[in-house]
Every structure is written in C-alpha cells, then in structure tokens.
PDB file of C-alpha atoms in Angstrom:
ATOM      1  CA  UNK A 968     144.294 118.476  79.910  1.00 47.00           C
ATOM      2  CA  UNK A 969     144.139 115.910  76.891  1.00 44.00           C
ATOM      3  CA  UNK A 970     143.391 113.158  79.109  1.00 46.00           C
ATOM      4  CA  UNK A 971     140.726 114.584  80.473  1.00 44.00           C
ATOM      5  CA  UNK A 972     139.040 114.899  76.871  1.00 42.00           C
ATOM      6  CA  UNK A 973     139.905 112.294  75.840  1.00 42.00           C
ATOM      7  CA  UNK A 974     137.663 110.369  78.697  1.00 45.00           C
ATOM      8  CA  UNK A 975     134.437 113.409  77.952  1.00 42.00           C
ATOM      9  CA  UNK A 976     134.628 112.056  74.658  1.00 40.00           C
ATOM     10  CA  UNK A 977     134.495 108.678  75.691  1.00 42.00           C
ATOM     11  CA  UNK A 978     131.441 109.496  77.258  1.00 40.00           C
ATOM     12  CA  UNK A 979     129.953 111.532  74.632  1.00 40.00           C
ATOM     13  CA  UNK A 980     130.558 108.436  72.074  1.00 38.00           C
ATOM     14  CA  UNK A 981     128.922 105.443  74.245  1.00 41.00           C
ATOM     15  CA  UNK A 982     126.325 107.937  75.961  1.00 39.00           C
ATOM     16  CA  UNK A 983     125.314 108.778  71.737  1.00 39.00           C
ATOM     17  CA  UNK A 984     125.390 104.670  71.288  1.00 43.00           C
ATOM     18  CA  UNK A 985     121.922 104.370  74.017  1.00 49.00           C
ATOM     19  CA  UNK A 986     120.141 107.526  73.660  1.00 47.00           C
ATOM     20  CA  UNK A 987     119.059 109.319  70.555  1.00 48.00           C
ATOM     21  CA  UNK A 988     119.992 113.043  72.191  1.00 46.00           C
ATOM     22  CA  UNK A 989     117.228 113.080  74.584  1.00 51.00           C
ATOM     23  CA  UNK A 990     116.827 112.377  77.985  1.00 54.00           C
ATOM     24  CA  UNK A 991     115.757 108.610  78.455  1.00 67.00           C
ATOM     25  CA  UNK A 992     115.389 107.754  74.881  1.00 85.00           C
ATOM     26  CA  UNK A 993     116.551 103.958  73.406  1.00 92.00           C
ATOM     27  CA  UNK A 994     117.827 104.270  69.946  1.00 92.00           C
ATOM     28  CA  UNK A 995     119.510 100.941  68.359  1.00 96.00           C
ATOM     29  CA  UNK A 996     118.194  97.193  67.871  1.00 97.00           C
ATOM     30  CA  UNK A 997     116.014  96.394  70.306  1.00 98.00           C
ATOM     31  CA  UNK A 998     117.023  92.847  71.894  1.00 98.00           C
ATOM     32  CA  UNK A 999     114.175  90.806  71.898  1.00 98.00           C
ATOM     33  CA  UNK A1000     113.589  88.222  74.894  1.00 98.00           C
ATOM     34  CA  UNK A1001     111.410  84.847  75.089  1.00 98.00           C
ATOM     35  CA  UNK A1002     110.470  82.124  77.230  1.00 95.00           C
ATOM     36  CA  UNK A1003     111.278  78.248  76.404  1.00 91.00           C
ATOM     37  CA  UNK A1004     109.240  76.590  73.896  1.00 89.00           C
ATOM     38  CA  UNK A1005     107.583  74.359  77.542  1.00 87.00           C
ATOM     39  CA  UNK A1006     106.600  77.751  79.134  1.00 91.00           C
ATOM     40  CA  UNK A1007     102.767  78.735  79.181  1.00 90.00           C
ATOM     41  CA  UNK A1008     104.199  81.986  79.182  1.00 92.00           C
ATOM     42  CA  UNK A1009     105.459  81.920  75.789  1.00 94.00           C
ATOM     43  CA  UNK A1010     102.513  80.237  75.193  1.00 92.00           C
ATOM     44  CA  UNK A1011     100.263  82.383  76.321  1.00 93.00           C
ATOM     45  CA  UNK A1012     102.140  85.659  75.400  1.00 96.00           C
ATOM     46  CA  UNK A1013     102.085  84.312  71.562  1.00 96.00           C
ATOM     47  CA  UNK A1014      98.567  82.794  71.747  1.00 94.00           C
ATOM     48  CA  UNK A1015      97.373  86.432  73.609  1.00 95.00           C
ATOM     49  CA  UNK A1016      99.279  88.645  70.226  1.00 97.00           C
ATOM     50  CA  UNK A1017      98.798  86.216  67.737  1.00 97.00           C
ATOM     51  CA  UNK A1018     102.038  85.360  66.738  1.00 97.00           C
ATOM     52  CA  UNK A1019     102.252  82.195  67.061  1.00 93.00           C
ATOM     53  CA  UNK A1020     105.256  79.862  64.605  1.00 93.00           C
ATOM     54  CA  UNK A1021     106.162  83.720  63.820  1.00 97.00           C
ATOM     55  CA  UNK A1022     108.777  84.230  66.403  1.00 98.00           C
ATOM     56  CA  UNK A1023     112.169  86.310  65.525  1.00 98.00           C
ATOM     57  CA  UNK A1024     115.110  83.840  65.466  1.00 97.00           C
ATOM     58  CA  UNK A1025     117.003  86.554  66.556  1.00 97.00           C
ATOM     59  CA  UNK A1026     114.964  85.968  70.034  1.00 98.00           C
ATOM     60  CA  UNK A1027     116.987  84.785  72.868  1.00 97.00           C
ATOM     61  CA  UNK A1028     115.302  82.463  74.948  1.00 97.00           C
ATOM     62  CA  UNK A1029     115.731  82.231  79.098  1.00 96.00           C
ATOM     63  CA  UNK A1030     114.593  79.416  81.360  1.00 90.00           C
ATOM     64  CA  UNK A1031     112.314  81.469  83.641  1.00 90.00           C
ATOM     65  CA  UNK A1032     109.905  84.132  84.556  1.00 89.00           C
ATOM     66  CA  UNK A1033     112.788  85.906  87.413  1.00 91.00           C
ATOM     67  CA  UNK A1034     115.578  84.981  84.680  1.00 94.00           C
ATOM     68  CA  UNK A1035     113.949  86.842  81.628  1.00 96.00           C
ATOM     69  CA  UNK A1036     112.956  89.969  84.314  1.00 96.00           C
ATOM     70  CA  UNK A1037     116.671  89.480  85.563  1.00 96.00           C
ATOM     71  CA  UNK A1038     117.826  89.703  81.420  1.00 97.00           C
ATOM     72  CA  UNK A1039     115.668  92.458  80.401  1.00 98.00           C
ATOM     73  CA  UNK A1040     117.212  94.529  83.145  1.00 97.00           C
ATOM     74  CA  UNK A1041     120.848  94.198  82.675  1.00 97.00           C
ATOM     75  CA  UNK A1042     119.537  95.502  78.957  1.00 97.00           C
ATOM     76  CA  UNK A1043     118.856  99.176  77.951  1.00 96.00           C
ATOM     77  CA  UNK A1044     117.322  97.945  74.854  1.00 97.00           C
ATOM     78  CA  UNK A1045     115.706  94.683  75.821  1.00 98.00           C
ATOM     79  CA  UNK A1046     112.100  93.828  75.988  1.00 98.00           C
ATOM     80  CA  UNK A1047     110.532  90.898  77.150  1.00 98.00           C
ATOM     81  CA  UNK A1048     107.307  89.473  79.204  1.00 97.00           C
ATOM     82  CA  UNK A1049     106.963  88.150  82.312  1.00 95.00           C
ATOM     83  CA  UNK A1050     103.786  87.208  85.087  1.00 92.00           C
ATOM     84  CA  UNK A1051     102.515  90.479  87.155  1.00 92.00           C
ATOM     85  CA  UNK A1052     103.068  88.609  90.384  1.00 87.00           C
ATOM     86  CA  UNK A1053     107.236  89.260  88.929  1.00 90.00           C
ATOM     87  CA  UNK A1054     108.620  92.035  91.211  1.00 91.00           C
ATOM     88  CA  UNK A1055     109.416  94.632  89.170  1.00 94.00           C
ATOM     89  CA  UNK A1056     111.783  97.023  91.256  1.00 94.00           C
ATOM     90  CA  UNK A1057     113.854  94.254  92.061  1.00 95.00           C
ATOM     91  CA  UNK A1058     115.113  93.748  88.678  1.00 96.00           C
ATOM     92  CA  UNK A1059     114.987  97.084  86.578  1.00 97.00           C
ATOM     93  CA  UNK A1060     112.310  97.073  85.179  1.00 97.00           C
ATOM     94  CA  UNK A1061     108.275  98.619  84.466  1.00 96.00           C
ATOM     95  CA  UNK A1062     105.203  97.189  82.651  1.00 96.00           C
ATOM     96  CA  UNK A1063     104.040  99.116  79.740  1.00 97.00           C
ATOM     97  CA  UNK A1064     100.300  99.126  79.301  1.00 98.00           C
ATOM     98  CA  UNK A1065      98.607  96.736  77.141  1.00 98.00           C
ATOM     99  CA  UNK A1066      96.201  98.752  74.505  1.00 97.00           C
ATOM    100  CA  UNK A1067      96.693 101.599  77.060  1.00 97.00           C
ATOM    101  CA  UNK A1068      95.673  99.364  79.745  1.00 98.00           C
ATOM    102  CA  UNK A1069      97.513  98.848  83.530  1.00 97.00           C
ATOM    103  CA  UNK A1070      97.540  95.323  84.307  1.00 95.00           C
ATOM    104  CA  UNK A1071      96.582  95.157  87.849  1.00 92.00           C
ATOM    105  CA  UNK A1072      94.394  92.970  90.335  1.00 91.00           C
ATOM    106  CA  UNK A1073      91.022  95.480  89.144  1.00 93.00           C
ATOM    107  CA  UNK A1074      91.896  95.210  85.863  1.00 95.00           C
ATOM    108  CA  UNK A1075      92.920  91.743  85.532  1.00 94.00           C
ATOM    109  CA  UNK A1076      89.180  90.904  87.291  1.00 92.00           C
ATOM    110  CA  UNK A1077      86.785  92.806  85.596  1.00 93.00           C
ATOM    111  CA  UNK A1078      88.533  91.946  81.893  1.00 94.00           C
ATOM    112  CA  UNK A1079      89.241  94.998  80.624  1.00 97.00           C
ATOM    113  CA  UNK A1080      92.916  94.066  80.716  1.00 97.00           C
ATOM    114  CA  UNK A1081      93.193  91.892  77.395  1.00 95.00           C
ATOM    115  CA  UNK A1082      96.373  89.761  78.033  1.00 96.00           C
ATOM    116  CA  UNK A1083      95.775  87.494  80.805  1.00 94.00           C
ATOM    117  CA  UNK A1084      96.203  83.309  81.584  1.00 94.00           C
ATOM    118  CA  UNK A1085      94.391  81.416  83.391  1.00 95.00           C
ATOM    119  CA  UNK A1086      96.849  78.571  87.039  1.00 96.00           C
ATOM    120  CA  UNK A1087      95.172  75.560  86.385  1.00 98.00           C
ATOM    121  CA  UNK A1088      95.724  72.010  88.328  1.00 98.00           C
ATOM    122  CA  UNK A1089      95.862  68.311  87.491  1.00 98.00           C
ATOM    123  CA  UNK A1090      96.615  65.881  89.965  1.00 98.00           C
ATOM    124  CA  UNK A1091      97.408  62.211  89.525  1.00 98.00           C
ATOM    125  CA  UNK A1092      95.037  59.195  89.546  1.00 98.00           C
ATOM    126  CA  UNK A1093      92.689  58.291  92.141  1.00 98.00           C
ATOM    127  CA  UNK A1094      94.300  55.947  94.408  1.00 97.00           C
ATOM    128  CA  UNK A1095      98.245  56.427  92.782  1.00 98.00           C
ATOM    129  CA  UNK A1096      99.188  58.848  95.790  1.00 98.00           C
ATOM    130  CA  UNK A1097     100.658  55.474  97.622  1.00 96.00           C
ATOM    131  CA  UNK A1098      97.986  55.545 100.652  1.00 97.00           C
ATOM    132  CA  UNK A1099      94.797  57.533 101.309  1.00 98.00           C
ATOM    133  CA  UNK A1100      96.042  60.288 103.104  1.00 98.00           C
ATOM    134  CA  UNK A1101      98.107  61.749 101.222  1.00 98.00           C
ATOM    135  CA  UNK A1102      95.350  61.629  98.941  1.00 98.00           C
ATOM    136  CA  UNK A1103      93.315  63.220 101.052  1.00 98.00           C
ATOM    137  CA  UNK A1104      96.263  65.848 102.229  1.00 98.00           C
ATOM    138  CA  UNK A1105      96.055  66.977  98.222  1.00 98.00           C
ATOM    139  CA  UNK A1106      92.937  67.216  97.833  1.00 98.00           C
ATOM    140  CA  UNK A1107      92.651  69.909 101.203  1.00 98.00           C
ATOM    141  CA  UNK A1108      95.489  71.874  99.828  1.00 98.00           C
ATOM    142  CA  UNK A1109      93.439  71.871  96.606  1.00 98.00           C
ATOM    143  CA  UNK A1110      90.485  73.229  98.018  1.00 98.00           C
ATOM    144  CA  UNK A1111      92.702  75.670 100.635  1.00 98.00           C
ATOM    145  CA  UNK A1112      93.456  77.765  97.609  1.00 98.00           C
ATOM    146  CA  UNK A1113      90.683  77.651  95.753  1.00 98.00           C
ATOM    147  CA  UNK A1114      87.786  77.609  98.011  1.00 98.00           C
ATOM    148  CA  UNK A1115      88.809  79.315 101.613  1.00 98.00           C
ATOM    149  CA  UNK A1116      89.382  82.574 102.435  1.00 98.00           C
ATOM    150  CA  UNK A1117      92.778  82.600 104.003  1.00 98.00           C
ATOM    151  CA  UNK A1118      94.019  80.453 101.462  1.00 98.00           C
ATOM    152  CA  UNK A1119      92.503  82.302  98.082  1.00 98.00           C
ATOM    153  CA  UNK A1120      94.295  85.831 100.428  1.00 97.00           C
ATOM    154  CA  UNK A1121      97.689  83.462 100.325  1.00 98.00           C
ATOM    155  CA  UNK A1122      97.269  83.281  96.506  1.00 97.00           C
ATOM    156  CA  UNK A1123      96.176  87.064  96.107  1.00 95.00           C
ATOM    157  CA  UNK A1124      99.220  88.243  97.974  1.00 95.00           C
ATOM    158  CA  UNK A1125     101.373  86.301  96.351  1.00 94.00           C
ATOM    159  CA  UNK A1126     100.832  87.765  93.147  1.00 91.00           C
ATOM    160  CA  UNK A1127      97.276  85.686  91.871  1.00 94.00           C
ATOM    161  CA  UNK A1128      93.969  87.375  90.776  1.00 94.00           C
ATOM    162  CA  UNK A1129      91.400  85.963  92.710  1.00 95.00           C
ATOM    163  CA  UNK A1130      87.517  87.236  93.803  1.00 92.00           C
ATOM    164  CA  UNK A1131      88.055  86.715  97.700  1.00 92.00           C
ATOM    165  CA  UNK A1132      83.924  87.205  98.323  1.00 91.00           C
ATOM    166  CA  UNK A1133      83.412  84.015  96.678  1.00 87.00           C
ATOM    167  CA  UNK A1134      86.066  82.092  98.959  1.00 97.00           C
ATOM    168  CA  UNK A1135      84.672  80.261 102.369  1.00 97.00           C
ATOM    169  CA  UNK A1136      86.472  79.671 105.954  1.00 98.00           C
ATOM    170  CA  UNK A1137      89.078  77.572 105.565  1.00 98.00           C
ATOM    171  CA  UNK A1138      87.652  76.678 109.469  1.00 97.00           C
ATOM    172  CA  UNK A1139      84.080  75.148 107.185  1.00 98.00           C
ATOM    173  CA  UNK A1140      86.626  73.868 104.982  1.00 98.00           C
ATOM    174  CA  UNK A1141      88.689  71.372 106.804  1.00 98.00           C
ATOM    175  CA  UNK A1142      86.061  69.596 108.478  1.00 98.00           C
ATOM    176  CA  UNK A1143      85.819  67.771 105.422  1.00 98.00           C
ATOM    177  CA  UNK A1144      89.022  66.063 106.136  1.00 98.00           C
ATOM    178  CA  UNK A1145      89.723  64.395 109.150  1.00 98.00           C
ATOM    179  CA  UNK A1146      93.305  63.958 108.237  1.00 98.00           C
ATOM    180  CA  UNK A1147      94.515  67.469 108.684  1.00 98.00           C
ATOM    181  CA  UNK A1148      94.240  66.641 112.585  1.00 97.00           C
ATOM    182  CA  UNK A1149      97.409  63.527 112.010  1.00 98.00           C
ATOM    183  CA  UNK A1150     100.681  65.024 112.101  1.00 98.00           C
ATOM    184  CA  UNK A1151     101.259  64.226 108.665  1.00 98.00           C
ATOM    185  CA  UNK A1152     105.373  65.478 109.261  1.00 98.00           C
ATOM    186  CA  UNK A1153     106.455  61.838 107.080  1.00 98.00           C
ATOM    187  CA  UNK A1154     104.381  63.164 103.997  1.00 98.00           C
ATOM    188  CA  UNK A1155     105.961  64.617 101.184  1.00 98.00           C
ATOM    189  CA  UNK A1156     103.395  66.912  98.816  1.00 98.00           C
ATOM    190  CA  UNK A1157     104.805  66.660  95.227  1.00 98.00           C
ATOM    191  CA  UNK A1158     104.232  69.416  92.838  1.00 98.00           C
ATOM    192  CA  UNK A1159     105.443  70.124  89.004  1.00 98.00           C
ATOM    193  CA  UNK A1160     104.850  71.822  86.248  1.00 96.00           C
ATOM    194  CA  UNK A1161     104.836  76.085  85.466  1.00 94.00           C
ATOM    195  CA  UNK A1162     107.384  78.082  86.584  1.00 90.00           C
ATOM    196  CA  UNK A1163     105.170  81.179  86.825  1.00 90.00           C
ATOM    197  CA  UNK A1164     103.252  79.856  89.665  1.00 94.00           C
ATOM    198  CA  UNK A1165     105.808  79.145  91.959  1.00 93.00           C
ATOM    199  CA  UNK A1166     105.652  82.679  94.055  1.00 93.00           C
ATOM    200  CA  UNK A1167     101.951  81.237  94.490  1.00 96.00           C
ATOM    201  CA  UNK A1168     101.932  77.634  95.136  1.00 98.00           C
ATOM    202  CA  UNK A1169     105.084  77.766  98.031  1.00 98.00           C
ATOM    203  CA  UNK A1170     103.573  80.569  99.271  1.00 98.00           C
ATOM    204  CA  UNK A1171     100.062  78.193  99.510  1.00 98.00           C
ATOM    205  CA  UNK A1172     102.358  75.103 101.050  1.00 98.00           C
ATOM    206  CA  UNK A1173     103.381  77.183 103.785  1.00 98.00           C
ATOM    207  CA  UNK A1174     100.654  78.664 104.884  1.00 98.00           C
ATOM    208  CA  UNK A1175      98.966  75.525 104.292  1.00 98.00           C
ATOM    209  CA  UNK A1176     101.479  72.599 106.241  1.00 98.00           C
ATOM    210  CA  UNK A1177     100.743  74.558 109.777  1.00 98.00           C
ATOM    211  CA  UNK A1178      97.194  73.900 109.325  1.00 98.00           C
ATOM    212  CA  UNK A1179      97.703  69.952 108.059  1.00 98.00           C
ATOM    213  CA  UNK A1180      99.809  68.041 110.224  1.00 98.00           C
ATOM    214  CA  UNK A1181     102.918  69.585 109.061  1.00 98.00           C
ATOM    215  CA  UNK A1182     102.494  68.128 106.105  1.00 98.00           C
ATOM    216  CA  UNK A1183     106.091  68.213 104.648  1.00 98.00           C
ATOM    217  CA  UNK A1184     106.625  69.227 100.318  1.00 98.00           C
ATOM    218  CA  UNK A1185     108.546  69.402  97.639  1.00 98.00           C
ATOM    219  CA  UNK A1186     108.216  72.040  94.129  1.00 98.00           C
ATOM    220  CA  UNK A1187     109.802  71.216  90.533  1.00 96.00           C
ATOM    221  CA  UNK A1188     108.842  73.995  88.473  1.00 94.00           C
ATOM    222  CA  UNK A1189     110.327  73.427  84.889  1.00 92.00           C
ATOM    223  CA  UNK A1190     107.657  74.419  82.503  1.00 91.00           C
ATOM    224  CA  UNK A1191     104.062  74.157  82.235  1.00 94.00           C
ATOM    225  CA  UNK A1192     104.186  71.354  79.825  1.00 93.00           C
ATOM    226  CA  UNK A1193     105.457  68.793  82.323  1.00 96.00           C
ATOM    227  CA  UNK A1194     102.296  69.493  84.321  1.00 97.00           C
ATOM    228  CA  UNK A1195     100.695  66.840  82.420  1.00 98.00           C
ATOM    229  CA  UNK A1196     103.939  64.602  81.761  1.00 97.00           C
ATOM    230  CA  UNK A1197     104.637  64.312  85.336  1.00 98.00           C
ATOM    231  CA  UNK A1198     101.555  63.162  86.681  1.00 98.00           C
ATOM    232  CA  UNK A1199      99.896  61.656  84.261  1.00 98.00           C
ATOM    233  CA  UNK A1200     101.924  61.055  81.011  1.00 96.00           C
ATOM    234  CA  UNK A1201     104.739  59.648  79.717  1.00 92.00           C
ATOM    235  CA  UNK A1202     106.882  60.570  82.908  1.00 97.00           C
ATOM    236  CA  UNK A1203     104.362  59.694  85.929  1.00 97.00           C
ATOM    237  CA  UNK A1204     106.138  57.370  88.043  1.00 97.00           C
ATOM    238  CA  UNK A1205     110.220  58.404  87.316  1.00 97.00           C
ATOM    239  CA  UNK A1206     112.282  61.051  88.480  1.00 96.00           C
ATOM    240  CA  UNK A1207     110.906  63.935  88.589  1.00 97.00           C
ATOM    241  CA  UNK A1208     106.776  62.590  89.406  1.00 98.00           C
ATOM    242  CA  UNK A1209     104.363  65.075  90.594  1.00 98.00           C
ATOM    243  CA  UNK A1210     101.465  64.625  92.027  1.00 98.00           C
ATOM    244  CA  UNK A1211      99.908  67.970  91.692  1.00 98.00           C
ATOM    245  CA  UNK A1212     100.568  69.273  88.199  1.00 98.00           C
ATOM    246  CA  UNK A1213     100.602  73.051  87.441  1.00 98.00           C
ATOM    247  CA  UNK A1214     100.385  75.353  84.197  1.00 96.00           C
ATOM    248  CA  UNK A1215     100.042  79.088  83.450  1.00 93.00           C
ATOM    249  CA  UNK A1216      97.744  77.994  80.378  1.00 92.00           C
ATOM    250  CA  UNK A1217      94.527  76.088  80.135  1.00 92.00           C
ATOM    251  CA  UNK A1218      95.680  72.298  79.009  1.00 93.00           C
ATOM    252  CA  UNK A1219      95.110  71.254  75.064  1.00 91.00           C
ATOM    253  CA  UNK A1220      92.847  69.331  74.435  1.00 89.00           C
ATOM    254  CA  UNK A1221      93.777  67.906  71.378  1.00 90.00           C
ATOM    255  CA  UNK A1222      94.941  64.722  72.631  1.00 90.00           C
ATOM    256  CA  UNK A1223      98.123  65.648  74.140  1.00 93.00           C
ATOM    257  CA  UNK A1224      97.552  66.254  77.581  1.00 95.00           C
ATOM    258  CA  UNK A1225      94.861  63.576  78.166  1.00 96.00           C
ATOM    259  CA  UNK A1226      93.587  64.580  82.678  1.00 97.00           C
ATOM    260  CA  UNK A1227      90.484  61.972  81.860  1.00 97.00           C
ATOM    261  CA  UNK A1228      92.358  59.745  84.328  1.00 97.00           C
ATOM    262  CA  UNK A1229      92.780  63.282  87.138  1.00 98.00           C
ATOM    263  CA  UNK A1230      91.620  62.757  90.367  1.00 98.00           C
ATOM    264  CA  UNK A1231      91.264  66.632  90.547  1.00 98.00           C
ATOM    265  CA  UNK A1232      91.493  69.428  87.172  1.00 98.00           C
ATOM    266  CA  UNK A1233      90.730  73.227  87.803  1.00 97.00           C
ATOM    267  CA  UNK A1234      91.544  76.182  88.125  1.00 97.00           C
ATOM    268  CA  UNK A1235      92.553  78.777  90.749  1.00 97.00           C
ATOM    269  CA  UNK A1236      93.501  82.261  90.267  1.00 96.00           C
ATOM    270  CA  UNK A1237      94.223  84.254  86.838  1.00 95.00           C
ATOM    271  CA  UNK A1238      97.278  86.169  86.478  1.00 94.00           C
ATOM    272  CA  UNK A1239      98.636  88.565  83.451  1.00 94.00           C
ATOM    273  CA  UNK A1240     101.758  88.211  81.390  1.00 96.00           C
ATOM    274  CA  UNK A1241     102.938  92.365  80.698  1.00 97.00           C
ATOM    275  CA  UNK A1242     105.570  93.491  78.233  1.00 98.00           C
ATOM    276  CA  UNK A1243     108.180  94.357  80.086  1.00 98.00           C
ATOM    277  CA  UNK A1244     111.227  96.971  79.315  1.00 98.00           C
ATOM    278  CA  UNK A1245     114.279  98.422  80.876  1.00 97.00           C
ATOM    279  CA  UNK A1246     113.239 100.481  83.825  1.00 96.00           C
ATOM    280  CA  UNK A1247     115.641 103.391  81.885  1.00 95.00           C
ATOM    281  CA  UNK A1248     113.461 103.336  78.467  1.00 94.00           C
ATOM    282  CA  UNK A1249     111.917 106.294  78.597  1.00 90.00           C
ATOM    283  CA  UNK A1250     110.729 105.801  75.184  1.00 88.00           C
ATOM    284  CA  UNK A1251     107.150 104.270  75.256  1.00 93.00           C
ATOM    285  CA  UNK A1252     104.696 103.684  78.313  1.00 95.00           C
ATOM    286  CA  UNK A1253     102.125 101.625  76.388  1.00 97.00           C
ATOM    287  CA  UNK A1254     102.345  98.543  73.407  1.00 97.00           C
ATOM    288  CA  UNK A1255      99.480  98.002  71.261  1.00 97.00           C
ATOM    289  CA  UNK A1256      99.073  94.301  69.906  1.00 98.00           C
ATOM    290  CA  UNK A1257     100.402  95.395  66.615  1.00 97.00           C
ATOM    291  CA  UNK A1258     103.561  97.176  67.969  1.00 97.00           C
ATOM    292  CA  UNK A1259     104.400  93.640  69.972  1.00 98.00           C
ATOM    293  CA  UNK A1260     103.358  91.880  67.273  1.00 98.00           C
ATOM    294  CA  UNK A1261     105.961  93.713  64.904  1.00 98.00           C
ATOM    295  CA  UNK A1262     108.075  93.434  67.050  1.00 98.00           C
ATOM    296  CA  UNK A1263     108.664  89.770  68.251  1.00 98.00           C
ATOM    297  CA  UNK A1264     108.229  88.598  64.497  1.00 98.00           C
ATOM    298  CA  UNK A1265     111.257  90.946  63.567  1.00 97.00           C
ATOM    299  CA  UNK A1266     109.180  93.488  61.823  1.00 97.00           C
ATOM    300  CA  UNK A1267     110.154  96.312  63.610  1.00 97.00           C
ATOM    301  CA  UNK A1268     113.865  95.790  64.593  1.00 97.00           C
ATOM    302  CA  UNK A1269     115.126  99.143  66.238  1.00 97.00           C
ATOM    303  CA  UNK A1270     113.490 101.673  68.735  1.00 96.00           C
ATOM    304  CA  UNK A1271     113.588 104.311  67.198  1.00 92.00           C
ATOM    305  CA  UNK A1272     111.299 102.963  64.597  1.00 92.00           C
ATOM    306  CA  UNK A1273     108.439 102.204  67.127  1.00 90.00           C
ATOM    307  CA  UNK A1274     105.626 105.221  66.661  1.00 72.00           C
TER     308      UNK A1274
END
C-alpha cells in the first residue's frame, strides 16, 4: 500500500510540472528554439515578425527544419518555426495559425497568410560549368521546375506553393534542349544552399533525371547563406562548390550576395514559415505577431502569461 501511495504521489507531481491543472494546458518556462544564423528560414521569420537582432539569448539553435520539428516535438514546453513543407504529424508538432489564418496552399498563394518567403535559385556564371552539355542541362532543369506543368506539380507535391495555371507542357519546353536526348549519366548537377528547399529540389531532380538522359546529381544543403558563396562567391571553386545555389529568402541587395555574373537567377515557388509547438500543447492554436515577438525576444517567458 505504501509503495502504491508513493507511486501515485510521483505521478501527481510529474503531472503538475507539465500542466496547470487543465487537460493539455502547459505551464512553466517557454523553451525557445531557433535556426542557425545562416538560415533563410530564420531570416524570413525574424523579418516577418520584426525582431531582427533581438532574439533572446536563451534560444537554442538547431541545424535544419527537420531538426527544429524534432526538437519541438520532444519538448512539451517548446516553440519554434519551420517550413510549411515539414511533416508535422511525424514530428509530433502542430502548426499555429498566424494572425488567425491557417497556412495552406490557398492562403499562401492569395497572400492572406502573411508569414511567407520565396524559394529562389542562382547559378554559376555562363561558361563556368565545365562543359556546354552540363550548362544546357542546368538551364533545362531550372526551366523544368519553374515553367513546366510536370515540374511544377512535382514541386507542389513536395510542399512548394506554385501557380500551375501558368505552366506549359514539358514536352513543349524540352524541344529547346537537344542535350536531353543524350546519355548524360556521367554529368552531375550539384546543388547547394538552403536546407528548406531540400524536399522540393530532391523530388524535382529525381523526376528530371530520367527525362534528361539519366543525369546525376548531388545535394549539399547547408543554409541559404551558402547559395551565392558556393556558386559565385569566395568558395565557388572549393570543396563545396555548386552549380545551382538555392535560398529560402530573397537574396541580399547590400552587395554581400553579388549575383551580377550569374547565368540564371529567379524564383521557382513560395513557402510559408509557420510557428510550431508540441502537439500536446493545448494552450494555443493561433499566435499574433506581437505574441511571437514577445516570446522570441524573451519578454514573455512562461506559457501561463500568454493571453
């Protein structure tokens, strides 16, 4: 009987640490997660909410969107942000509304969900790809994801938001690239940059390869800050060099990301950034800009203080 009493007491104490007495209500310190400084997701989130350079010193940095979702999914008191393309169910997290609007294909494309950002690309300079066949394949691939119905549908299925009504049949576009009819298995397209684009670009490369003479590809997605650096910048010929750099934000116009020599640059889809909490956190379903700013700057530090 004594052992039973002790066990029940322990359970009660543990339950009290995680809730305020209401089912699913979380109490105590808010555990803030953020992305690393090179992340386009972080830049888009901080700019969108309006707290650049004001992030709380208590925030824990994570290395990718998947890592963010995993960490928040393991912490009932956690909060973070990630791409709309994230598998929320798998990671035990839920996406919060922003200013009363759910993030979805419809709300991103019509602009009613305001916390969004572009997925953009930039390439090496014309003539800097090793050979003309590779250069033409890269042009074809970017045409595939940006303008073809087949490519845009692949991007959409992988979580990118696109306007399919503007697409053209791939059969029509492919006529502009005779190189597609060659055996291109020995040619490798190298992508670098944002981790957020990984799902859409991997799916697109897998679909493109058999349409392009089985061209090979490698992906080295380390952060948006590396998109220009590894294609046109100081490390364009280093160990991490790429042919196409991707960023999950607009490229900077302050001179730090000079793309004037790029063969091609543009946008291929839109993504939403969503605030996420642990699935068991029933305190909130919606966050305002002001609430998120207070949490991520450290002004609000406890779940019970969120009104």
